[in-house]
Amino acid sequence: MTKAKRQMQEDIRLVDLLIEMLDARVPSSSRNPDINELGKGKYRLVLLNKADLSDERKNRQWTQYFEKQGIQALLLDARTRNQIKDITAAIREICAEKSERDRRRGILNRPVRAMVAGIPNVGKSTLINSFAGRAVTKTGNKPGVTKGKQWIRLNKEVELLDTPGILWPKFDDPMAGERLSMIGSIRDEILNLEEPALSLLDYLRQEYPKALATRYGIDEDGQTVTILSRIAVSRGCFRKGEELDYGKAARLLLDDFRQGKLGRITLEYPETDKTD
Ligand code: G4P
């Protein structure tokens, strides 16, 4: 991780604006713990990506949460290109002060430089590809720019670094780790899937009653492990004979959740709004 941090520190020196990409289903857990330190002195924009999968009511709470901290936040589905205009407009607005300062100093036509950063799997490359598809030109090496850096010129005013900054998650927060495994941002091979599946079941029953009943046609009462066994029965997850395959049921549940088949679900509230 020190290598990632060094790279990030190097790249961030080249930009005016840090675009922090978070997963809208877990905006807190997908946030890098050192982001404020890394982004010190930079203009900031937050993108809450995969908002097609997250809860609309909580989406609004999260954008308000960031706005209260003075950081503009946009909801995004990075796979579609129709929000690119909104992002460039937000960048222009956030950096208006810089552009004005440049103009007063007689510096004309110096575009705002931006980079996208976030933890793995949050959608950074998807967004950069969407941008690259729309780019006016791709610019190569330029004097004063580290060799090998490529910039995607979005319009006269904005250039985006074509490689994302890869950030690390909150390793020392077990809850964050568990939620990241629920959304599939940690590779499943290294996980016992039953634990995140059981935690997800607990959360769903509490926050999204009827989501399980609707999807699997099961009764939601009883112990959590009983719910998992009902899902196993309803989906035919058996080992030999009648023995239930909990691992398979856990995978099926997590896959359904990750694909939005249980509905639009957000796993976290902004800290101040838990009771809302
Ligand atoms: P990264 O660079 O931050 O590591 O993430 P990347 O763009 O590779 O995206 C990770 C996965 O998330 C990809 O799926 C991508 O399609 C998906 N994704 C990105 N943005 C969104 C979004 O706004 N909504 C939804 N629902 N999915 C999004 P994948 O399964 O790994 O690849 P693919 O099979 O979709 O190509």
CSV table of C-alpha atoms and ligand atoms in Angstrom, one decimal:
chain,number,residue,atom,x,y,z
A,1,MET,CA,0.0,0.0,0.0
A,2,THR,CA,2.9,2.4,0.5
A,3,LYS,CA,3.5,2.1,-3.2
A,4,ALA,CA,-0.1,3.1,-4.0
A,5,LYS,CA,0.2,6.0,-1.5
A,6,ARG,CA,3.5,7.2,-3.1
A,7,GLN,CA,1.9,7.0,-6.6
A,8,MET,CA,-1.1,8.9,-5.5
A,9,GLN,CA,0.9,11.6,-3.9
A,10,GLU,CA,2.9,12.0,-7.1
A,11,ASP,CA,-0.1,12.2,-9.3
A,12,ILE,CA,-2.1,14.5,-7.1
A,13,ARG,CA,0.6,17.1,-7.4
A,14,LEU,CA,-0.3,17.4,-11.1
A,15,VAL,CA,-3.9,18.2,-10.6
A,16,ASP,CA,-6.1,21.1,-9.4
A,17,LEU,CA,-9.1,18.9,-8.6
A,18,LEU,CA,-9.5,15.6,-6.9
A,19,ILE,CA,-12.5,13.6,-7.9
A,20,GLU,CA,-13.2,11.1,-5.2
A,21,MET,CA,-15.3,8.1,-6.3
A,22,LEU,CA,-17.3,6.3,-3.7
A,23,ASP,CA,-19.7,3.4,-3.9
A,24,ALA,CA,-23.2,4.9,-3.2
A,25,ARG,CA,-24.2,1.7,-1.4
A,26,VAL,CA,-21.4,2.1,1.2
A,27,PRO,CA,-20.2,5.7,1.0
A,28,SER,CA,-18.5,5.6,4.3
A,29,SER,CA,-16.8,2.2,4.0
A,30,SER,CA,-15.6,2.8,0.5
A,31,ARG,CA,-13.9,6.1,1.6
A,32,ASN,CA,-10.2,6.2,2.0
A,33,PRO,CA,-9.2,7.1,5.6
A,34,ASP,CA,-6.5,9.5,4.4
A,35,ILE,CA,-8.4,11.3,1.7
A,36,ASN,CA,-8.6,14.7,3.4
A,37,GLU,CA,-4.8,14.6,4.0
A,38,LEU,CA,-4.2,13.5,0.4
A,39,GLY,CA,-6.5,16.0,-1.0
A,40,LYS,CA,-5.3,18.9,1.1
A,41,GLY,CA,-5.2,22.2,-0.9
A,42,LYS,CA,-7.1,20.7,-3.9
A,43,TYR,CA,-10.5,21.4,-5.2
A,44,ARG,CA,-12.8,18.4,-4.4
A,45,LEU,CA,-15.7,16.6,-6.0
A,46,VAL,CA,-17.3,13.4,-4.8
A,47,LEU,CA,-19.0,11.0,-7.2
A,48,LEU,CA,-21.4,8.5,-5.6
A,49,ASN,CA,-21.1,5.8,-8.2
A,50,LYS,CA,-23.4,2.8,-8.7
A,51,ALA,CA,-26.3,5.0,-7.7
A,52,ASP,CA,-28.5,2.8,-9.9
A,53,LEU,CA,-28.1,0.1,-7.2
A,54,SER,CA,-28.5,2.3,-4.1
A,55,ASP,CA,-31.5,3.5,-2.2
A,56,GLU,CA,-32.9,6.8,-3.6
A,57,ARG,CA,-33.8,8.2,-0.2
A,58,LYS,CA,-30.4,7.5,1.3
A,59,ASN,CA,-28.8,8.9,-1.9
A,60,ARG,CA,-30.3,12.2,-1.1
A,61,GLN,CA,-29.1,12.0,2.5
A,62,TRP,CA,-25.6,11.3,1.4
A,63,THR,CA,-25.4,14.1,-1.1
A,64,GLN,CA,-26.6,16.5,1.6
A,65,TYR,CA,-24.1,15.1,4.0
A,66,PHE,CA,-21.2,16.0,1.7
A,67,GLU,CA,-22.7,19.3,0.8
A,68,LYS,CA,-22.8,20.2,4.4
A,69,GLN,CA,-19.1,19.7,4.5
A,70,GLY,CA,-18.7,22.0,1.5
A,71,ILE,CA,-18.0,19.2,-1.0
A,72,GLN,CA,-20.3,18.9,-4.0
A,73,ALA,CA,-21.5,15.3,-4.5
A,74,LEU,CA,-23.1,13.9,-7.6
A,75,LEU,CA,-24.9,10.6,-8.0
A,76,LEU,CA,-23.7,8.5,-10.9
A,77,ASP,CA,-24.0,5.4,-13.0
A,78,ALA,CA,-20.6,5.5,-14.6
A,79,ARG,CA,-21.6,3.0,-17.3
A,80,THR,CA,-23.9,5.5,-19.0
A,81,ARG,CA,-22.4,8.5,-20.7
A,82,ASN,CA,-25.3,10.9,-20.2
A,83,GLN,CA,-24.0,12.4,-17.0
A,84,ILE,CA,-20.7,13.5,-18.3
A,85,LYS,CA,-22.0,17.0,-19.0
A,86,ASP,CA,-23.1,17.3,-15.4
A,87,ILE,CA,-19.7,16.3,-14.2
A,88,THR,CA,-17.9,18.8,-16.4
A,89,ALA,CA,-20.3,21.5,-15.4
A,90,ALA,CA,-19.6,20.7,-11.7
A,91,ILE,CA,-15.9,20.8,-12.3
A,92,ARG,CA,-16.2,24.2,-14.0
A,93,GLU,CA,-18.3,25.5,-11.1
A,94,ILE,CA,-15.9,24.2,-8.4
A,95,CYS,CA,-12.9,25.6,-10.1
A,96,ALA,CA,-14.4,28.9,-11.3
A,97,GLU,CA,-12.3,30.7,-8.7
A,98,LYS,CA,-9.1,29.3,-10.1
A,99,SER,CA,-10.0,30.1,-13.7
A,100,GLU,CA,-10.8,33.6,-12.7
A,101,ARG,CA,-7.5,34.0,-10.8
A,102,ASP,CA,-5.7,32.7,-13.9
A,103,ARG,CA,-7.5,35.1,-16.1
A,104,ARG,CA,-6.6,38.1,-13.9
A,105,ARG,CA,-3.0,37.1,-14.0
A,106,GLY,CA,-3.2,37.0,-17.8
A,107,ILE,CA,-3.0,33.2,-17.9
A,108,LEU,CA,-5.5,32.2,-20.6
A,109,ASN,CA,-6.5,28.8,-21.8
A,110,ARG,CA,-5.0,26.8,-19.0
A,111,PRO,CA,-7.4,24.0,-18.4
A,112,VAL,CA,-8.3,22.7,-15.0
A,113,ARG,CA,-6.6,19.3,-14.4
A,114,ALA,CA,-8.4,16.6,-12.6
A,115,MET,CA,-7.9,13.0,-11.5
A,116,VAL,CA,-10.3,10.3,-10.4
A,117,ALA,CA,-9.4,8.3,-7.3
A,118,GLY,CA,-11.1,5.6,-5.3
A,119,ILE,CA,-10.7,2.1,-3.9
A,120,PRO,CA,-10.6,-0.9,-6.3
A,121,ASN,CA,-13.8,-1.9,-8.1
A,122,VAL,CA,-15.7,1.3,-7.4
A,123,GLY,CA,-16.0,2.2,-11.1
A,124,LYS,CA,-13.0,4.5,-11.9
A,125,SER,CA,-12.0,2.8,-15.2
A,126,THR,CA,-15.6,2.7,-16.3
A,127,LEU,CA,-15.9,6.4,-15.9
A,128,ILE,CA,-12.6,7.2,-17.5
A,129,ASN,CA,-13.5,5.0,-20.5
A,130,SER,CA,-16.9,6.8,-20.7
A,131,PHE,CA,-15.0,10.1,-20.7
A,132,ALA,CA,-12.3,8.9,-23.2
A,133,GLY,CA,-15.1,7.9,-25.6
A,134,ARG,CA,-16.3,11.5,-25.6
A,135,ALA,CA,-13.0,13.2,-25.4
A,136,VAL,CA,-12.2,15.9,-27.8
A,137,THR,CA,-8.6,14.8,-28.0
A,138,LYS,CA,-6.2,12.7,-26.0
A,139,THR,CA,-3.1,14.7,-25.2
A,140,GLY,CA,0.3,13.2,-25.0
A,141,ASN,CA,3.4,14.3,-23.0
A,142,LYS,CA,3.7,18.0,-22.5
A,143,PRO,CA,6.5,20.0,-21.1
A,144,GLY,CA,6.2,20.2,-17.3
A,145,VAL,CA,4.1,17.0,-17.1
A,146,THR,CA,5.6,13.8,-15.8
A,147,LYS,CA,6.7,11.6,-18.8
A,148,GLY,CA,4.2,9.0,-19.7
A,149,LYS,CA,1.1,10.8,-18.3
A,150,GLN,CA,-1.8,11.0,-20.6
A,151,TRP,CA,-4.5,13.5,-20.3
A,152,ILE,CA,-8.0,13.2,-21.7
A,153,ARG,CA,-9.1,16.6,-22.9
A,154,LEU,CA,-12.8,16.9,-22.1
A,155,ASN,CA,-13.3,20.4,-23.4
A,156,LYS,CA,-11.4,23.6,-23.6
A,157,GLU,CA,-11.5,24.0,-19.9
A,158,VAL,CA,-11.0,20.5,-18.4
A,159,GLU,CA,-8.4,17.7,-18.7
A,160,LEU,CA,-8.5,14.4,-16.9
A,161,LEU,CA,-5.6,12.2,-16.0
A,162,ASP,CA,-6.3,9.0,-17.9
A,163,THR,CA,-5.1,6.7,-15.1
A,164,PRO,CA,-7.1,6.5,-11.9
A,165,GLY,CA,-5.6,6.9,-8.4
A,166,ILE,CA,-6.0,3.7,-6.6
A,167,LEU,CA,-6.8,4.2,-2.9
A,168,TRP,CA,-6.9,1.7,-0.1
A,169,PRO,CA,-9.9,1.0,2.1
A,170,LYS,CA,-10.2,1.3,5.8
A,171,PHE,CA,-8.3,-1.9,6.8
A,172,ASP,CA,-8.6,-1.4,10.5
A,173,ASP,CA,-12.4,-1.1,10.6
A,174,PRO,CA,-14.0,-4.6,10.6
A,175,MET,CA,-17.5,-3.3,9.8
A,176,ALA,CA,-16.1,-1.5,6.7
A,177,GLY,CA,-14.4,-4.7,5.7
A,178,GLU,CA,-17.6,-6.7,6.0
A,179,ARG,CA,-19.7,-4.2,4.0
A,180,LEU,CA,-17.0,-4.1,1.3
A,181,SER,CA,-17.2,-7.9,1.1
A,182,MET,CA,-21.0,-7.7,0.8
A,183,ILE,CA,-20.8,-5.4,-2.3
A,184,GLY,CA,-18.1,-7.7,-3.8
A,185,SER,CA,-15.2,-5.3,-3.6
A,186,ILE,CA,-13.0,-7.8,-1.9
A,187,ARG,CA,-12.3,-11.0,-3.9
A,188,ASP,CA,-14.7,-13.7,-2.8
A,189,GLU,CA,-12.1,-16.5,-3.0
A,190,ILE,CA,-10.5,-15.2,0.2
A,191,LEU,CA,-13.7,-15.0,2.1
A,192,ASN,CA,-16.1,-17.1,4.0
A,193,LEU,CA,-19.2,-15.9,2.3
A,194,GLU,CA,-21.6,-17.1,5.0
A,195,GLU,CA,-20.6,-14.4,7.4
A,196,PRO,CA,-21.2,-11.4,5.1
A,197,ALA,CA,-24.4,-13.2,3.9
A,198,LEU,CA,-25.8,-13.5,7.4
A,199,SER,CA,-24.9,-9.9,8.2
A,200,LEU,CA,-26.7,-8.8,5.0
A,201,LEU,CA,-29.7,-10.8,6.0
A,202,ASP,CA,-29.8,-9.1,9.4
A,203,TYR,CA,-29.6,-5.7,7.8
A,204,LEU,CA,-32.2,-6.4,5.1
A,205,ARG,CA,-34.7,-7.7,7.6
A,206,GLN,CA,-34.3,-4.5,9.7
A,207,GLU,CA,-34.0,-1.9,7.0
A,208,TYR,CA,-35.8,-3.4,4.0
A,209,PRO,CA,-38.6,-5.6,5.4
A,210,LYS,CA,-40.2,-7.7,2.7
A,211,ALA,CA,-37.3,-7.6,0.3
A,212,LEU,CA,-36.4,-11.2,1.1
A,213,ALA,CA,-40.1,-12.3,1.1
A,214,THR,CA,-40.6,-10.7,-2.3
A,215,ARG,CA,-37.5,-12.2,-3.9
A,216,TYR,CA,-37.5,-15.7,-2.5
A,217,GLY,CA,-41.1,-16.2,-1.3
A,218,ILE,CA,-40.0,-17.0,2.2
A,219,ASP,CA,-41.1,-16.1,5.7
A,220,GLU,CA,-38.7,-13.5,7.2
A,221,ASP,CA,-39.3,-14.4,10.8
A,222,GLY,CA,-37.0,-16.5,13.0
A,223,GLN,CA,-33.2,-16.8,13.4
A,224,THR,CA,-31.0,-15.4,10.7
A,225,VAL,CA,-29.5,-18.8,9.9
A,226,THR,CA,-33.0,-20.2,9.5
A,227,ILE,CA,-33.7,-17.5,6.8
A,228,LEU,CA,-30.5,-18.6,5.0
A,229,SER,CA,-31.8,-22.2,5.1
A,230,ARG,CA,-35.1,-21.1,3.7
A,231,ILE,CA,-33.3,-19.4,0.8
A,232,ALA,CA,-31.3,-22.6,0.3
A,233,VAL,CA,-34.5,-24.6,0.1
A,234,SER,CA,-36.4,-22.2,-2.1
A,235,ARG,CA,-33.5,-22.1,-4.6
A,236,GLY,CA,-32.6,-25.8,-4.4
A,237,CYS,CA,-29.2,-25.4,-2.8
A,238,PHE,CA,-28.4,-28.9,-1.6
A,239,ARG,CA,-25.3,-31.0,-1.3
A,240,LYS,CA,-25.8,-34.7,-1.5
A,241,GLY,CA,-29.3,-35.8,-0.7
A,242,GLU,CA,-31.2,-33.4,1.6
A,243,GLU,CA,-28.2,-31.7,3.1
A,244,LEU,CA,-28.4,-27.9,2.7
A,245,ASP,CA,-25.6,-26.1,1.0
A,246,TYR,CA,-25.3,-22.9,3.0
A,247,GLY,CA,-22.2,-21.7,1.0
A,248,LYS,CA,-24.1,-21.8,-2.2
A,249,ALA,CA,-27.2,-20.1,-0.7
A,250,ALA,CA,-24.9,-17.4,0.7
A,251,ARG,CA,-23.3,-16.8,-2.8
A,252,LEU,CA,-26.7,-16.7,-4.4
A,253,LEU,CA,-27.9,-14.1,-1.9
A,254,LEU,CA,-24.8,-11.9,-2.3
A,255,ASP,CA,-25.0,-12.2,-6.1
A,256,ASP,CA,-28.6,-11.1,-6.1
A,257,PHE,CA,-27.9,-8.2,-3.8
A,258,ARG,CA,-24.9,-7.1,-5.9
A,259,GLN,CA,-26.9,-7.2,-9.1
A,260,GLY,CA,-29.8,-5.2,-7.5
A,261,LYS,CA,-32.2,-8.1,-7.6
A,262,LEU,CA,-33.3,-7.4,-4.0
A,263,GLY,CA,-34.1,-3.8,-4.9
A,264,ARG,CA,-32.1,-0.6,-4.5
A,265,ILE,CA,-30.2,-1.0,-1.2
A,266,THR,CA,-27.8,1.2,0.7
A,267,LEU,CA,-25.9,-0.3,3.7
A,268,GLU,CA,-25.0,2.9,5.5
A,269,TYR,CA,-26.4,6.2,6.7
A,270,PRO,CA,-24.4,9.3,7.0
A,271,GLU,CA,-23.3,9.4,10.7
A,272,THR,CA,-25.6,12.2,11.8
A,273,ASP,CA,-28.7,10.9,10.2
A,274,LYS,CA,-29.0,7.3,11.6
A,275,THR,CA,-32.4,7.9,13.1
A,276,ASP,CA,-33.9,9.5,10.0
B,1,G4P,P1,-12.2,0.3,-10.9
B,1,G4P,O1,-11.6,0.9,-12.1
B,1,G4P,O2,-12.6,1.3,-9.9
B,1,G4P,O3,-11.5,-0.9,-10.3
B,1,G4P,O4,-13.7,-0.3,-11.3
B,1,G4P,P2,-14.2,-0.7,-12.8
B,1,G4P,O5,-14.4,0.5,-13.6
B,1,G4P,O6,-13.4,-1.8,-13.3
B,1,G4P,O7,-15.7,-1.2,-12.4
B,1,G4P,C1,-15.9,-2.4,-11.6
B,1,G4P,C2,-17.2,-3.0,-11.9
B,1,G4P,O8,-18.3,-2.1,-11.6
B,1,G4P,C3,-17.4,-3.3,-13.4
B,1,G4P,O9,-18.2,-4.5,-13.4
B,1,G4P,C4,-18.2,-2.2,-13.9
B,1,G4P,O10,-19.0,-2.5,-15.0
B,1,G4P,C5,-19.1,-2.0,-12.7
B,1,G4P,N1,-19.7,-0.6,-12.6
B,1,G4P,C6,-19.0,0.6,-12.8
B,1,G4P,N2,-19.8,1.6,-12.6
B,1,G4P,C7,-21.0,1.1,-12.4
B,1,G4P,C8,-22.3,1.8,-12.1
B,1,G4P,O11,-22.4,3.0,-12.0
B,1,G4P,N3,-23.3,0.9,-11.8
B,1,G4P,C9,-23.2,-0.4,-11.9
B,1,G4P,N4,-24.3,-1.2,-11.7
B,1,G4P,N5,-22.0,-1.0,-12.2
B,1,G4P,C10,-20.9,-0.3,-12.4
B,1,G4P,P3,-17.6,-6.0,-13.7
B,1,G4P,O12,-18.7,-6.9,-13.5
B,1,G4P,O13,-16.3,-6.1,-13.0
B,1,G4P,O14,-17.3,-5.9,-15.2
B,1,G4P,P4,-18.3,-5.9,-16.4
B,1,G4P,O15,-18.6,-7.3,-16.5
B,1,G4P,O16,-19.5,-5.0,-16.0
B,1,G4P,O17,-17.5,-5.3,-17.5
